[in-house]
Amino acid sequence: MERRASPGLLDALRIDLERLHATWMELLFPRQLDPGRVVGKWSPETDVQKVAYYLWGTLGLPLVAVTYPLLLFGFAARFYASRVNTAATRIGILGVVLVSVVAWGLLTVAAWASQFSLRGLVAVAVAGGVATVAAALAVVFSRVGGRVTSVVFAYPAGMTAFFLPPVVAALYSPALADVVFVNSYTLAVWLLDNVLSVGGIDQALRSRFELRGVAYVLMWFGIAVPLGWLVGLLVTLADVIRPTSS
């Protein structure tokens, strides 16, 4: 049997863009993304349908141009998430916990051997605990339920395992706090002045919260969760545009 040649870079780009635009069209019109061979792709018939169809298609062109770079990130995130999920499946949840405990335990021992202060040792140990719990939750949520559970819970838990450990460790290490908290404060000011300046959100946050101590942990948790949702949605979009062979 003759083997089908893989599409080149330009062909793959064209296919991705066509499917991305078809996904946009599917929001209002039926049988656009994956029409059946028997029924075929839906086409407008009346003048009103034609105007609505082509107007909606035109509106989708700039959105496709903006979304495609994010889609490329979704492809990359899906690749690495698949590798991590495969490794986690092989060793199981207890294996993930054990690997994390051993890794962070070795870091704690290394900190002790380097004659860290008691605060430094506690900082490393607490960071390891946070990373271990978050990683275990990410694995559990990725296996329980379906796509929605993974997007809503698993990806945010994974991002939490990445972002929170150094912030939690900074609560116990003044040296680390001088780096983490100072840069976190700078980031918080930028977010309030730019991203969250719409609708008075920045003023509400400034009046109700003081960025000190545990508030830094809450801040990064508030960043990790939406980022996890975004990554999960981009991976989902990548699955729609370029499905993987099972």
PDB file of C-alpha atoms in Angstrom:
ATOM      1  CA  MET A   1       0.000   0.000   0.000  1.00  0.00           C
ATOM      2  CA  GLU A   2       1.368   3.394  -0.973  1.00  0.00           C
ATOM      3  CA  ARG A   3       2.242   5.575   1.971  1.00  0.00           C
ATOM      4  CA  ARG A   4       0.740   9.061   1.988  1.00  0.00           C
ATOM      5  CA  ALA A   5       3.371  11.779   2.010  1.00  0.00           C
ATOM      6  CA  SER A   6       3.368  14.224   4.888  1.00  0.00           C
ATOM      7  CA  PRO A   7       2.402  17.791   3.964  1.00  0.00           C
ATOM      8  CA  GLY A   8       5.146  20.366   3.708  1.00  0.00           C
ATOM      9  CA  LEU A   9       5.462  23.398   5.933  1.00  0.00           C
ATOM     10  CA  LEU A  10       3.395  25.670   3.695  1.00  0.00           C
ATOM     11  CA  ASP A  11       0.726  23.007   3.216  1.00  0.00           C
ATOM     12  CA  ALA A  12       0.542  22.411   6.966  1.00  0.00           C
ATOM     13  CA  LEU A  13       0.237  26.153   7.541  1.00  0.00           C
ATOM     14  CA  ARG A  14      -2.556  26.403   4.982  1.00  0.00           C
ATOM     15  CA  ILE A  15      -4.424  23.444   6.485  1.00  0.00           C
ATOM     16  CA  ASP A  16      -4.136  24.885   9.998  1.00  0.00           C
ATOM     17  CA  LEU A  17      -5.428  28.283   8.900  1.00  0.00           C
ATOM     18  CA  GLU A  18      -8.295  26.749   6.949  1.00  0.00           C
ATOM     19  CA  ARG A  19      -9.357  24.587   9.882  1.00  0.00           C
ATOM     20  CA  LEU A  20      -8.995  27.485  12.297  1.00  0.00           C
ATOM     21  CA  HIS A  21     -11.237  29.635  10.110  1.00  0.00           C
ATOM     22  CA  ALA A  22     -13.670  26.730   9.694  1.00  0.00           C
ATOM     23  CA  THR A  23     -13.824  26.447  13.490  1.00  0.00           C
ATOM     24  CA  TRP A  24     -14.810  30.114  13.613  1.00  0.00           C
ATOM     25  CA  MET A  25     -17.469  29.543  10.951  1.00  0.00           C
ATOM     26  CA  GLU A  26     -18.828  26.556  12.868  1.00  0.00           C
ATOM     27  CA  LEU A  27     -19.808  28.852  15.720  1.00  0.00           C
ATOM     28  CA  LEU A  28     -22.771  30.089  13.646  1.00  0.00           C
ATOM     29  CA  PHE A  29     -23.096  27.738  10.694  1.00  0.00           C
ATOM     30  CA  PRO A  30     -23.351  23.934  10.600  1.00  0.00           C
ATOM     31  CA  ARG A  31     -21.005  21.424   8.949  1.00  0.00           C
ATOM     32  CA  GLN A  32     -18.049  23.751   8.419  1.00  0.00           C
ATOM     33  CA  LEU A  33     -15.136  22.083  10.198  1.00  0.00           C
ATOM     34  CA  ASP A  34     -15.606  18.372   9.544  1.00  0.00           C
ATOM     35  CA  PRO A  35     -18.496  17.905   7.112  1.00  0.00           C
ATOM     36  CA  GLY A  36     -19.489  14.353   6.319  1.00  0.00           C
ATOM     37  CA  ARG A  37     -18.795  12.928   2.894  1.00  0.00           C
ATOM     38  CA  VAL A  38     -22.461  12.153   2.322  1.00  0.00           C
ATOM     39  CA  VAL A  39     -24.043  15.420   3.443  1.00  0.00           C
ATOM     40  CA  GLY A  40     -21.087  17.672   2.637  1.00  0.00           C
ATOM     41  CA  LYS A  41     -20.252  21.192   3.739  1.00  0.00           C
ATOM     42  CA  TRP A  42     -23.179  23.505   4.365  1.00  0.00           C
ATOM     43  CA  SER A  43     -23.478  26.448   1.980  1.00  0.00           C
ATOM     44  CA  PRO A  44     -25.760  29.485   2.203  1.00  0.00           C
ATOM     45  CA  GLU A  45     -28.759  29.502  -0.104  1.00  0.00           C
ATOM     46  CA  THR A  46     -30.769  32.657   0.469  1.00  0.00           C
ATOM     47  CA  ASP A  47     -29.423  36.182   0.071  1.00  0.00           C
ATOM     48  CA  VAL A  48     -29.699  36.814   3.801  1.00  0.00           C
ATOM     49  CA  GLN A  49     -27.748  33.645   4.539  1.00  0.00           C
ATOM     50  CA  LYS A  50     -25.064  34.592   2.017  1.00  0.00           C
ATOM     51  CA  VAL A  51     -24.612  38.063   3.494  1.00  0.00           C
ATOM     52  CA  ALA A  52     -24.420  36.680   7.028  1.00  0.00           C
ATOM     53  CA  TYR A  53     -22.095  33.865   5.956  1.00  0.00           C
ATOM     54  CA  TYR A  54     -19.552  36.018   4.148  1.00  0.00           C
ATOM     55  CA  LEU A  55     -19.736  38.805   6.727  1.00  0.00           C
ATOM     56  CA  TRP A  56     -19.043  36.324   9.525  1.00  0.00           C
ATOM     57  CA  GLY A  57     -16.211  34.826   7.498  1.00  0.00           C
ATOM     58  CA  THR A  58     -14.665  38.245   6.922  1.00  0.00           C
ATOM     59  CA  LEU A  59     -14.868  39.088  10.621  1.00  0.00           C
ATOM     60  CA  GLY A  60     -13.025  35.869  11.383  1.00  0.00           C
ATOM     61  CA  LEU A  61      -9.983  36.636   9.230  1.00  0.00           C
ATOM     62  CA  PRO A  62      -8.228  39.031  11.659  1.00  0.00           C
ATOM     63  CA  LEU A  63      -9.127  36.752  14.568  1.00  0.00           C
ATOM     64  CA  VAL A  64      -7.493  33.837  12.784  1.00  0.00           C
ATOM     65  CA  ALA A  65      -4.362  35.922  12.203  1.00  0.00           C
ATOM     66  CA  VAL A  66      -4.187  36.847  15.892  1.00  0.00           C
ATOM     67  CA  THR A  67      -5.068  33.382  17.184  1.00  0.00           C
ATOM     68  CA  TYR A  68      -2.675  31.343  15.053  1.00  0.00           C
ATOM     69  CA  PRO A  69       0.502  32.253  17.018  1.00  0.00           C
ATOM     70  CA  LEU A  70      -1.337  31.203  20.178  1.00  0.00           C
ATOM     71  CA  LEU A  71      -2.336  27.995  18.415  1.00  0.00           C
ATOM     72  CA  LEU A  72       1.329  27.260  17.741  1.00  0.00           C
ATOM     73  CA  PHE A  73       1.942  27.605  21.466  1.00  0.00           C
ATOM     74  CA  GLY A  74      -0.952  25.190  21.985  1.00  0.00           C
ATOM     75  CA  PHE A  75       0.751  22.642  19.725  1.00  0.00           C
ATOM     76  CA  ALA A  76       3.964  22.926  21.744  1.00  0.00           C
ATOM     77  CA  ALA A  77       2.110  22.758  25.069  1.00  0.00           C
ATOM     78  CA  ARG A  78       0.218  19.685  23.894  1.00  0.00           C
ATOM     79  CA  PHE A  79       3.478  17.986  22.904  1.00  0.00           C
ATOM     80  CA  TYR A  80       5.121  18.492  26.290  1.00  0.00           C
ATOM     81  CA  ALA A  81       1.906  17.807  28.220  1.00  0.00           C
ATOM     82  CA  SER A  82       1.607  14.515  26.352  1.00  0.00           C
ATOM     83  CA  ARG A  83       5.150  13.559  27.331  1.00  0.00           C
ATOM     84  CA  VAL A  84       4.535  14.440  30.964  1.00  0.00           C
ATOM     85  CA  ASN A  85       1.216  12.592  30.972  1.00  0.00           C
ATOM     86  CA  THR A  86       2.856   9.506  29.450  1.00  0.00           C
ATOM     87  CA  ALA A  87       5.548   9.506  32.119  1.00  0.00           C
ATOM     88  CA  ALA A  88       2.962  10.041  34.875  1.00  0.00           C
ATOM     89  CA  THR A  89       0.853   7.179  33.519  1.00  0.00           C
ATOM     90  CA  ARG A  90       3.820   4.825  33.607  1.00  0.00           C
ATOM     91  CA  ILE A  91       4.818   5.523  37.194  1.00  0.00           C
ATOM     92  CA  GLY A  92       1.349   6.278  38.593  1.00  0.00           C
ATOM     93  CA  ILE A  93       0.231   8.916  41.071  1.00  0.00           C
ATOM     94  CA  LEU A  94       2.264   7.427  43.900  1.00  0.00           C
ATOM     95  CA  GLY A  95       5.270   7.394  41.604  1.00  0.00           C
ATOM     96  CA  VAL A  96       4.818  11.089  40.822  1.00  0.00           C
ATOM     97  CA  VAL A  97       4.623  11.871  44.528  1.00  0.00           C
ATOM     98  CA  LEU A  98       7.654   9.701  45.264  1.00  0.00           C
ATOM     99  CA  VAL A  99       9.753  11.298  42.513  1.00  0.00           C
ATOM    100  CA  SER A 100       8.828  14.785  43.717  1.00  0.00           C
ATOM    101  CA  VAL A 101       9.552  13.910  47.345  1.00  0.00           C
ATOM    102  CA  VAL A 102      12.917  12.400  46.446  1.00  0.00           C
ATOM    103  CA  ALA A 103      13.886  15.352  44.232  1.00  0.00           C
ATOM    104  CA  TRP A 104      12.942  17.989  46.771  1.00  0.00           C
ATOM    105  CA  GLY A 105      14.376  15.859  49.554  1.00  0.00           C
ATOM    106  CA  LEU A 106      17.722  15.834  47.778  1.00  0.00           C
ATOM    107  CA  LEU A 107      17.506  19.610  47.406  1.00  0.00           C
ATOM    108  CA  THR A 108      16.828  19.902  51.131  1.00  0.00           C
ATOM    109  CA  VAL A 109      19.808  17.676  51.913  1.00  0.00           C
ATOM    110  CA  ALA A 110      21.951  19.742  49.548  1.00  0.00           C
ATOM    111  CA  ALA A 111      20.807  22.892  51.326  1.00  0.00           C
ATOM    112  CA  TRP A 112      21.712  21.328  54.678  1.00  0.00           C
ATOM    113  CA  ALA A 113      25.116  20.240  53.364  1.00  0.00           C
ATOM    114  CA  SER A 114      25.694  23.781  52.115  1.00  0.00           C
ATOM    115  CA  GLN A 115      25.071  24.959  55.686  1.00  0.00           C
ATOM    116  CA  PHE A 116      21.890  26.838  54.926  1.00  0.00           C
ATOM    117  CA  SER A 117      20.214  28.503  57.859  1.00  0.00           C
ATOM    118  CA  LEU A 118      17.223  26.847  59.481  1.00  0.00           C
ATOM    119  CA  ARG A 119      14.964  29.271  57.621  1.00  0.00           C
ATOM    120  CA  GLY A 120      16.582  28.242  54.346  1.00  0.00           C
ATOM    121  CA  LEU A 121      16.037  24.558  55.050  1.00  0.00           C
ATOM    122  CA  VAL A 122      12.411  25.180  55.959  1.00  0.00           C
ATOM    123  CA  ALA A 123      11.955  27.242  52.792  1.00  0.00           C
ATOM    124  CA  VAL A 124      13.215  24.423  50.566  1.00  0.00           C
ATOM    125  CA  ALA A 125      11.141  21.816  52.400  1.00  0.00           C
ATOM    126  CA  VAL A 126       7.938  23.863  52.245  1.00  0.00           C
ATOM    127  CA  ALA A 127       8.469  24.626  48.558  1.00  0.00           C
ATOM    128  CA  GLY A 128       8.883  20.910  47.933  1.00  0.00           C
ATOM    129  CA  GLY A 129       5.664  20.161  49.772  1.00  0.00           C
ATOM    130  CA  VAL A 130       3.717  22.684  47.709  1.00  0.00           C
ATOM    131  CA  ALA A 131       5.185  21.390  44.446  1.00  0.00           C
ATOM    132  CA  THR A 132       4.446  17.779  45.383  1.00  0.00           C
ATOM    133  CA  VAL A 133       0.822  18.419  46.312  1.00  0.00           C
ATOM    134  CA  ALA A 134       0.172  20.531  43.216  1.00  0.00           C
ATOM    135  CA  ALA A 135       1.800  17.969  40.911  1.00  0.00           C
ATOM    136  CA  ALA A 136      -0.227  15.147  42.450  1.00  0.00           C
ATOM    137  CA  LEU A 137      -3.452  17.127  42.019  1.00  0.00           C
ATOM    138  CA  ALA A 138      -2.569  17.820  38.387  1.00  0.00           C
ATOM    139  CA  VAL A 139      -2.173  14.094  37.726  1.00  0.00           C
ATOM    140  CA  VAL A 140      -5.392  13.219  39.559  1.00  0.00           C
ATOM    141  CA  PHE A 141      -7.476  15.823  37.730  1.00  0.00           C
ATOM    142  CA  SER A 142      -6.019  14.806  34.367  1.00  0.00           C
ATOM    143  CA  ARG A 143      -7.366  11.291  34.921  1.00  0.00           C
ATOM    144  CA  VAL A 144     -10.712  12.107  36.504  1.00  0.00           C
ATOM    145  CA  GLY A 145     -13.451  13.253  34.167  1.00  0.00           C
ATOM    146  CA  GLY A 146     -12.728  14.460  30.673  1.00  0.00           C
ATOM    147  CA  ARG A 147     -11.509  17.503  28.820  1.00  0.00           C
ATOM    148  CA  VAL A 148     -13.392  19.999  30.986  1.00  0.00           C
ATOM    149  CA  THR A 149     -11.875  18.650  34.198  1.00  0.00           C
ATOM    150  CA  SER A 150      -8.397  18.793  32.696  1.00  0.00           C
ATOM    151  CA  VAL A 151      -8.814  22.391  31.544  1.00  0.00           C
ATOM    152  CA  VAL A 152     -10.507  23.661  34.709  1.00  0.00           C
ATOM    153  CA  PHE A 153      -8.402  21.821  37.298  1.00  0.00           C
ATOM    154  CA  ALA A 154      -5.432  19.852  35.919  1.00  0.00           C
ATOM    155  CA  TYR A 155      -3.696  22.621  33.978  1.00  0.00           C
ATOM    156  CA  PRO A 156      -4.086  25.215  36.777  1.00  0.00           C
ATOM    157  CA  ALA A 157      -2.681  22.674  39.239  1.00  0.00           C
ATOM    158  CA  GLY A 158       0.283  22.121  36.947  1.00  0.00           C
ATOM    159  CA  MET A 159       0.912  25.857  36.676  1.00  0.00           C
ATOM    160  CA  THR A 160       0.605  26.140  40.454  1.00  0.00           C
ATOM    161  CA  ALA A 161       3.286  23.475  40.866  1.00  0.00           C
ATOM    162  CA  PHE A 162       5.518  25.633  38.681  1.00  0.00           C
ATOM    163  CA  PHE A 163       4.850  29.115  40.082  1.00  0.00           C
ATOM    164  CA  LEU A 164       4.062  28.735  43.784  1.00  0.00           C
ATOM    165  CA  PRO A 165       7.058  26.866  45.306  1.00  0.00           C
ATOM    166  CA  PRO A 166       9.566  29.756  45.074  1.00  0.00           C
ATOM    167  CA  VAL A 167       6.957  32.210  46.367  1.00  0.00           C
ATOM    168  CA  VAL A 168       6.108  30.008  49.345  1.00  0.00           C
ATOM    169  CA  ALA A 169       9.806  29.446  50.001  1.00  0.00           C
ATOM    170  CA  ALA A 170      10.324  33.219  50.043  1.00  0.00           C
ATOM    171  CA  LEU A 171       8.045  33.432  53.095  1.00  0.00           C
ATOM    172  CA  TYR A 172      10.703  31.541  55.062  1.00  0.00           C
ATOM    173  CA  SER A 173      13.871  32.880  53.435  1.00  0.00           C
ATOM    174  CA  PRO A 174      14.669  36.608  53.685  1.00  0.00           C
ATOM    175  CA  ALA A 175      17.355  36.284  51.009  1.00  0.00           C
ATOM    176  CA  LEU A 176      14.892  34.719  48.578  1.00  0.00           C
ATOM    177  CA  ALA A 177      12.217  37.224  49.573  1.00  0.00           C
ATOM    178  CA  ASP A 178      14.468  40.091  48.498  1.00  0.00           C
ATOM    179  CA  VAL A 179      14.368  38.685  44.979  1.00  0.00           C
ATOM    180  CA  VAL A 180      10.920  37.105  44.671  1.00  0.00           C
ATOM    181  CA  PHE A 181       8.845  39.684  46.531  1.00  0.00           C
ATOM    182  CA  VAL A 182      10.531  42.719  44.997  1.00  0.00           C
ATOM    183  CA  ASN A 183      10.019  41.437  41.455  1.00  0.00           C
ATOM    184  CA  SER A 184       6.503  40.271  42.296  1.00  0.00           C
ATOM    185  CA  TYR A 185       5.658  43.756  43.550  1.00  0.00           C
ATOM    186  CA  THR A 186       6.961  45.278  40.317  1.00  0.00           C
ATOM    187  CA  LEU A 187       4.857  42.846  38.303  1.00  0.00           C
ATOM    188  CA  ALA A 188       1.796  43.571  40.443  1.00  0.00           C
ATOM    189  CA  VAL A 189       2.134  47.317  39.864  1.00  0.00           C
ATOM    190  CA  TRP A 190       2.422  46.774  36.118  1.00  0.00           C
ATOM    191  CA  LEU A 191      -0.630  44.502  36.053  1.00  0.00           C
ATOM    192  CA  LEU A 192      -2.699  46.977  38.060  1.00  0.00           C
ATOM    193  CA  ASP A 193      -1.643  49.946  35.934  1.00  0.00           C
ATOM    194  CA  ASN A 194      -2.165  48.201  32.594  1.00  0.00           C
ATOM    195  CA  VAL A 195      -4.047  44.894  32.463  1.00  0.00           C
ATOM    196  CA  LEU A 196      -6.407  45.460  35.413  1.00  0.00           C
ATOM    197  CA  SER A 197      -7.014  49.175  34.939  1.00  0.00           C
ATOM    198  CA  VAL A 198     -10.322  48.512  33.166  1.00  0.00           C
ATOM    199  CA  GLY A 199     -13.518  49.082  35.120  1.00  0.00           C
ATOM    200  CA  GLY A 200     -11.783  50.182  38.299  1.00  0.00           C
ATOM    201  CA  ILE A 201     -10.491  46.698  39.096  1.00  0.00           C
ATOM    202  CA  ASP A 202      -7.088  48.115  40.029  1.00  0.00           C
ATOM    203  CA  GLN A 203      -8.594  50.561  42.511  1.00  0.00           C
ATOM    204  CA  ALA A 204     -10.703  47.848  44.127  1.00  0.00           C
ATOM    205  CA  LEU A 205      -7.685  45.577  44.567  1.00  0.00           C
ATOM    206  CA  ARG A 206      -5.500  48.368  45.926  1.00  0.00           C
ATOM    207  CA  SER A 207      -8.121  49.412  48.474  1.00  0.00           C
ATOM    208  CA  ARG A 208      -8.908  45.903  49.719  1.00  0.00           C
ATOM    209  CA  PHE A 209      -5.563  44.113  49.662  1.00  0.00           C
ATOM    210  CA  GLU A 210      -2.066  44.880  50.869  1.00  0.00           C
ATOM    211  CA  LEU A 211       0.693  43.021  49.056  1.00  0.00           C
ATOM    212  CA  ARG A 212       2.575  41.561  51.977  1.00  0.00           C
ATOM    213  CA  GLY A 213       3.422  38.059  53.171  1.00  0.00           C
ATOM    214  CA  VAL A 214       0.812  35.483  52.190  1.00  0.00           C
ATOM    215  CA  ALA A 215      -0.713  37.992  49.765  1.00  0.00           C
ATOM    216  CA  TYR A 216       2.182  37.244  47.412  1.00  0.00           C
ATOM    217  CA  VAL A 217       1.177  33.574  47.425  1.00  0.00           C
ATOM    218  CA  LEU A 218      -2.427  34.516  46.665  1.00  0.00           C
ATOM    219  CA  MET A 219      -1.235  36.812  43.899  1.00  0.00           C
ATOM    220  CA  TRP A 220       0.734  34.081  42.147  1.00  0.00           C
ATOM    221  CA  PHE A 221      -2.061  31.586  42.678  1.00  0.00           C
ATOM    222  CA  GLY A 222      -4.356  34.111  41.004  1.00  0.00           C
ATOM    223  CA  ILE A 223      -1.907  34.271  38.101  1.00  0.00           C
ATOM    224  CA  ALA A 224      -1.307  30.521  37.849  1.00  0.00           C
ATOM    225  CA  VAL A 225      -4.978  29.545  37.631  1.00  0.00           C
ATOM    226  CA  PRO A 226      -5.955  31.763  34.649  1.00  0.00           C
ATOM    227  CA  LEU A 227      -2.711  30.848  32.900  1.00  0.00           C
ATOM    228  CA  GLY A 228      -3.575  27.197  33.409  1.00  0.00           C
ATOM    229  CA  TRP A 229      -7.006  27.781  31.907  1.00  0.00           C
ATOM    230  CA  LEU A 230      -5.432  29.569  28.944  1.00  0.00           C
ATOM    231  CA  VAL A 231      -2.950  26.763  28.310  1.00  0.00           C
ATOM    232  CA  GLY A 232      -5.713  24.174  28.624  1.00  0.00           C
ATOM    233  CA  LEU A 233      -7.905  26.035  26.146  1.00  0.00           C
ATOM    234  CA  LEU A 234      -5.030  26.387  23.683  1.00  0.00           C
ATOM    235  CA  VAL A 235      -4.282  22.664  23.933  1.00  0.00           C
ATOM    236  CA  THR A 236      -7.971  21.955  23.346  1.00  0.00           C
ATOM    237  CA  LEU A 237      -7.937  24.225  20.300  1.00  0.00           C
ATOM    238  CA  ALA A 238      -4.829  22.422  19.057  1.00  0.00           C
ATOM    239  CA  ASP A 239      -6.703  19.120  19.329  1.00  0.00           C
ATOM    240  CA  VAL A 240      -9.566  20.549  17.286  1.00  0.00           C
ATOM    241  CA  ILE A 241      -7.392  22.049  14.564  1.00  0.00           C
ATOM    242  CA  ARG A 242      -4.854  19.238  14.335  1.00  0.00           C
ATOM    243  CA  PRO A 243      -6.223  16.081  15.986  1.00  0.00           C
ATOM    244  CA  THR A 244      -3.703  13.534  17.165  1.00  0.00           C
ATOM    245  CA  SER A 245      -3.927   9.956  15.996  1.00  0.00           C
ATOM    246  CA  SER A 246      -5.037   7.697  18.806  1.00  0.00           C
TER     247      SER A 246
END
